[in-house]
């Protein structure tokens, strides 16, 4: 089992080291090819946005992405962010996540370049962890075998309470019992 919390920062480049698990991100030429097939150029601003989504170590919503991108290119505007996100989604480069709507109706973005994983969301504090493990792969295999279903995309979200919030809830329950 390997997990990553949103507070970690990933290394940049094609190879990413994630708590002892080596995984390969799509090289820039693969991204360019994917966009080019759809008649879309990978401009400098789009490259900044993709790099932030893929390497920030965070699940970014459009506004957070815009704020971070503006630090790298002050000329970048919100319209560019929203149009680029739409192109990236249509091009199969990013997934749009709701993460159990822990912050309202916001959507978050991550590249599809990662291996299959589950998002584990604390319903109290909003902490998000990613779980990479064999049970997910086994579940996928079982669904395919038992239902004769060809899976092309999965999204797994698990809501609950992190260890810190569980302790707080226990304290609140004990205080309420007195």
CSV table of C-alpha atoms in Angstrom, one decimal:
chain,number,residue,atom,x,y,z
A,1,UNK,CA,0.0,0.0,0.0
A,2,UNK,CA,1.3,3.4,-0.9
A,3,UNK,CA,-0.4,6.7,-0.1
A,4,UNK,CA,0.4,10.3,-0.8
A,5,UNK,CA,-1.1,13.3,0.9
A,6,UNK,CA,-1.8,16.6,-0.7
A,7,UNK,CA,0.8,18.2,1.5
A,8,UNK,CA,3.7,16.3,-0.3
A,9,UNK,CA,5.5,17.9,-3.2
A,10,UNK,CA,6.5,15.7,-6.2
A,11,UNK,CA,9.7,16.0,-8.1
A,12,UNK,CA,9.4,17.5,-11.6
A,13,UNK,CA,10.5,15.8,-14.8
A,14,UNK,CA,9.3,12.6,-16.5
A,15,UNK,CA,10.1,10.3,-13.6
A,16,UNK,CA,8.3,10.8,-10.4
A,17,UNK,CA,9.2,9.1,-7.1
A,18,UNK,CA,6.2,8.5,-4.9
A,19,UNK,CA,7.1,7.0,-1.5
A,20,UNK,CA,9.2,4.2,-2.9
A,21,UNK,CA,7.0,3.6,-6.0
A,22,UNK,CA,8.5,4.6,-9.4
A,23,UNK,CA,6.0,5.7,-12.0
A,24,UNK,CA,6.4,7.2,-15.4
A,25,UNK,CA,4.6,10.3,-16.4
A,26,UNK,CA,3.8,11.0,-20.1
A,27,UNK,CA,6.8,12.7,-21.6
A,28,UNK,CA,6.2,16.2,-23.1
A,29,UNK,CA,6.4,14.8,-26.6
A,30,UNK,CA,3.5,12.4,-25.8
A,31,UNK,CA,1.4,15.3,-24.5
A,32,UNK,CA,2.2,17.3,-27.6
A,33,UNK,CA,1.3,14.4,-29.8
A,34,UNK,CA,-2.0,13.9,-28.0
A,35,UNK,CA,-2.9,17.6,-28.4
A,36,UNK,CA,-1.6,17.8,-31.9
A,37,UNK,CA,-3.9,15.0,-33.0
A,38,UNK,CA,-6.8,17.2,-31.9
A,39,UNK,CA,-5.3,20.2,-33.7
A,40,UNK,CA,-4.2,21.9,-30.5
A,41,UNK,CA,-0.8,23.4,-29.8
A,42,UNK,CA,0.9,23.0,-26.5
A,43,UNK,CA,1.7,26.7,-25.9
A,44,UNK,CA,3.9,27.9,-23.1
A,45,UNK,CA,0.9,28.8,-21.0
A,46,UNK,CA,-0.7,25.4,-21.5
A,47,UNK,CA,2.5,23.8,-20.6
A,48,UNK,CA,2.6,25.8,-17.4
A,49,UNK,CA,-0.9,24.7,-16.5
A,50,UNK,CA,-0.2,21.0,-17.2
A,51,UNK,CA,3.0,21.1,-15.3
A,52,UNK,CA,1.2,22.6,-12.2
A,53,UNK,CA,-1.6,20.0,-12.4
A,54,UNK,CA,0.9,17.2,-12.7
A,55,UNK,CA,3.6,18.3,-10.3
A,56,UNK,CA,2.2,20.5,-7.7
A,57,UNK,CA,1.4,17.6,-5.4
A,58,UNK,CA,-2.1,19.1,-4.8
A,59,UNK,CA,-5.6,18.6,-6.2
A,60,UNK,CA,-6.1,22.0,-7.8
A,61,UNK,CA,-9.4,23.6,-8.6
A,62,UNK,CA,-9.5,26.1,-11.5
A,63,UNK,CA,-9.0,29.2,-9.3
A,64,UNK,CA,-6.1,27.7,-7.4
A,65,UNK,CA,-4.5,26.7,-10.7
A,66,UNK,CA,-5.0,30.2,-12.0
A,67,UNK,CA,-3.4,31.8,-8.9
A,68,UNK,CA,-0.3,29.4,-9.1
A,69,UNK,CA,0.0,29.9,-12.9
A,70,UNK,CA,-0.2,33.7,-12.5
A,71,UNK,CA,2.9,33.5,-10.4
A,72,UNK,CA,4.8,31.9,-13.3
A,73,UNK,CA,3.2,34.0,-16.0
A,74,UNK,CA,1.5,37.3,-14.9
A,75,UNK,CA,-0.1,37.6,-18.4
A,76,UNK,CA,-2.0,34.4,-18.0
A,77,UNK,CA,-5.8,35.0,-17.5
A,78,UNK,CA,-8.7,33.0,-16.1
A,79,UNK,CA,-10.2,32.5,-19.6
A,80,UNK,CA,-7.0,30.7,-20.7
A,81,UNK,CA,-7.2,28.5,-17.6
A,82,UNK,CA,-10.8,27.4,-18.3
A,83,UNK,CA,-10.3,27.0,-22.0
A,84,UNK,CA,-7.1,24.9,-21.4
A,85,UNK,CA,-8.8,22.7,-18.8
A,86,UNK,CA,-11.6,22.0,-21.3
A,87,UNK,CA,-9.0,21.1,-24.0
A,88,UNK,CA,-7.1,18.9,-21.6
A,89,UNK,CA,-10.3,17.1,-20.5
A,90,UNK,CA,-11.4,16.6,-24.1
A,91,UNK,CA,-7.9,15.4,-25.0
A,92,UNK,CA,-7.9,12.8,-22.3
A,93,UNK,CA,-5.0,14.5,-20.4
A,94,UNK,CA,-6.8,15.4,-17.2
A,95,UNK,CA,-9.6,14.1,-15.1
A,96,UNK,CA,-12.1,16.4,-13.5
A,97,UNK,CA,-12.9,15.2,-9.9
A,98,UNK,CA,-15.5,16.3,-7.4
A,99,UNK,CA,-13.7,14.7,-4.4
A,100,UNK,CA,-17.0,14.1,-2.6
A,101,UNK,CA,-17.8,17.8,-2.8
A,102,UNK,CA,-15.9,18.4,0.4
A,103,UNK,CA,-15.5,22.0,-0.6
A,104,UNK,CA,-18.9,22.5,-2.2
A,105,UNK,CA,-19.4,22.2,-5.9
A,106,UNK,CA,-15.7,22.8,-6.9
A,107,UNK,CA,-14.0,20.5,-9.3
A,108,UNK,CA,-10.4,19.5,-9.0
A,109,UNK,CA,-8.0,18.4,-11.7
A,110,UNK,CA,-5.3,15.8,-12.0
A,111,UNK,CA,-3.5,14.3,-15.0
A,112,UNK,CA,-4.5,10.9,-16.3
A,113,UNK,CA,-0.9,10.0,-16.3
A,114,UNK,CA,-1.0,8.4,-12.9
A,115,UNK,CA,-1.5,4.8,-12.2
A,116,UNK,CA,-4.9,3.8,-10.9
A,117,UNK,CA,-5.6,5.0,-7.4
A,118,UNK,CA,-8.4,5.9,-5.0
A,119,UNK,CA,-9.0,9.3,-3.4
A,120,UNK,CA,-9.5,9.1,0.4
A,121,UNK,CA,-11.2,12.2,1.7
A,122,UNK,CA,-11.7,13.3,5.3
A,123,UNK,CA,-15.2,14.6,5.5
A,124,UNK,CA,-14.3,16.9,8.4
A,125,UNK,CA,-11.0,18.6,7.5
A,126,UNK,CA,-10.9,17.9,3.8
A,127,UNK,CA,-7.5,16.2,3.8
A,128,UNK,CA,-7.1,14.1,0.7
A,129,UNK,CA,-4.8,11.1,0.4
A,130,UNK,CA,-4.2,8.9,-2.6
A,131,UNK,CA,-4.2,5.2,-2.2
A,132,UNK,CA,-2.3,3.1,-4.7
A,133,UNK,CA,-2.7,-0.6,-3.9
A,134,UNK,CA,-3.3,-4.1,-5.2
A,135,UNK,CA,-6.9,-4.3,-3.9
A,136,UNK,CA,-7.9,-1.7,-6.5
A,137,UNK,CA,-6.4,-3.7,-9.3
A,138,UNK,CA,-8.0,-6.9,-7.9
A,139,UNK,CA,-11.4,-5.2,-7.8
A,140,UNK,CA,-11.1,-4.0,-11.4
A,141,UNK,CA,-10.2,-7.6,-12.5
A,142,UNK,CA,-13.1,-9.0,-10.6
A,143,UNK,CA,-15.6,-6.6,-12.2
A,144,UNK,CA,-14.2,-7.3,-15.6
A,145,UNK,CA,-14.4,-11.1,-15.1
A,146,UNK,CA,-17.7,-11.4,-13.3
A,147,UNK,CA,-19.6,-8.9,-15.4
A,148,UNK,CA,-17.8,-9.3,-18.7
A,149,UNK,CA,-17.2,-5.6,-18.6
A,150,UNK,CA,-14.3,-3.8,-20.3
A,151,UNK,CA,-13.2,-1.1,-17.9
A,152,UNK,CA,-11.6,1.9,-19.6
A,153,UNK,CA,-11.8,4.4,-16.7
A,154,UNK,CA,-12.2,4.2,-12.9
A,155,UNK,CA,-12.7,6.7,-10.2
A,156,UNK,CA,-12.7,5.6,-6.6
A,157,UNK,CA,-13.5,8.0,-3.8
A,158,UNK,CA,-13.7,7.0,-0.2
A,159,UNK,CA,-15.1,9.4,2.4
A,160,UNK,CA,-14.5,9.1,6.1
A,161,UNK,CA,-12.5,10.6,8.9
A,162,UNK,CA,-8.7,10.9,9.2
A,163,UNK,CA,-7.0,9.8,12.4
A,164,UNK,CA,-6.8,13.4,13.7
A,165,UNK,CA,-10.5,14.1,13.1
A,166,UNK,CA,-11.5,10.7,14.5
A,167,UNK,CA,-9.7,11.7,17.8
A,168,UNK,CA,-11.4,15.1,17.8
A,169,UNK,CA,-14.8,13.4,17.2
A,170,UNK,CA,-14.1,11.0,20.1
A,171,UNK,CA,-13.2,13.9,22.4
A,172,UNK,CA,-16.4,15.8,21.4
A,173,UNK,CA,-18.5,12.6,22.0
A,174,UNK,CA,-16.9,12.2,25.4
A,175,UNK,CA,-17.5,15.9,26.3
A,176,UNK,CA,-21.1,15.6,25.2
A,177,UNK,CA,-21.7,12.6,27.4
A,178,UNK,CA,-20.8,14.5,30.5
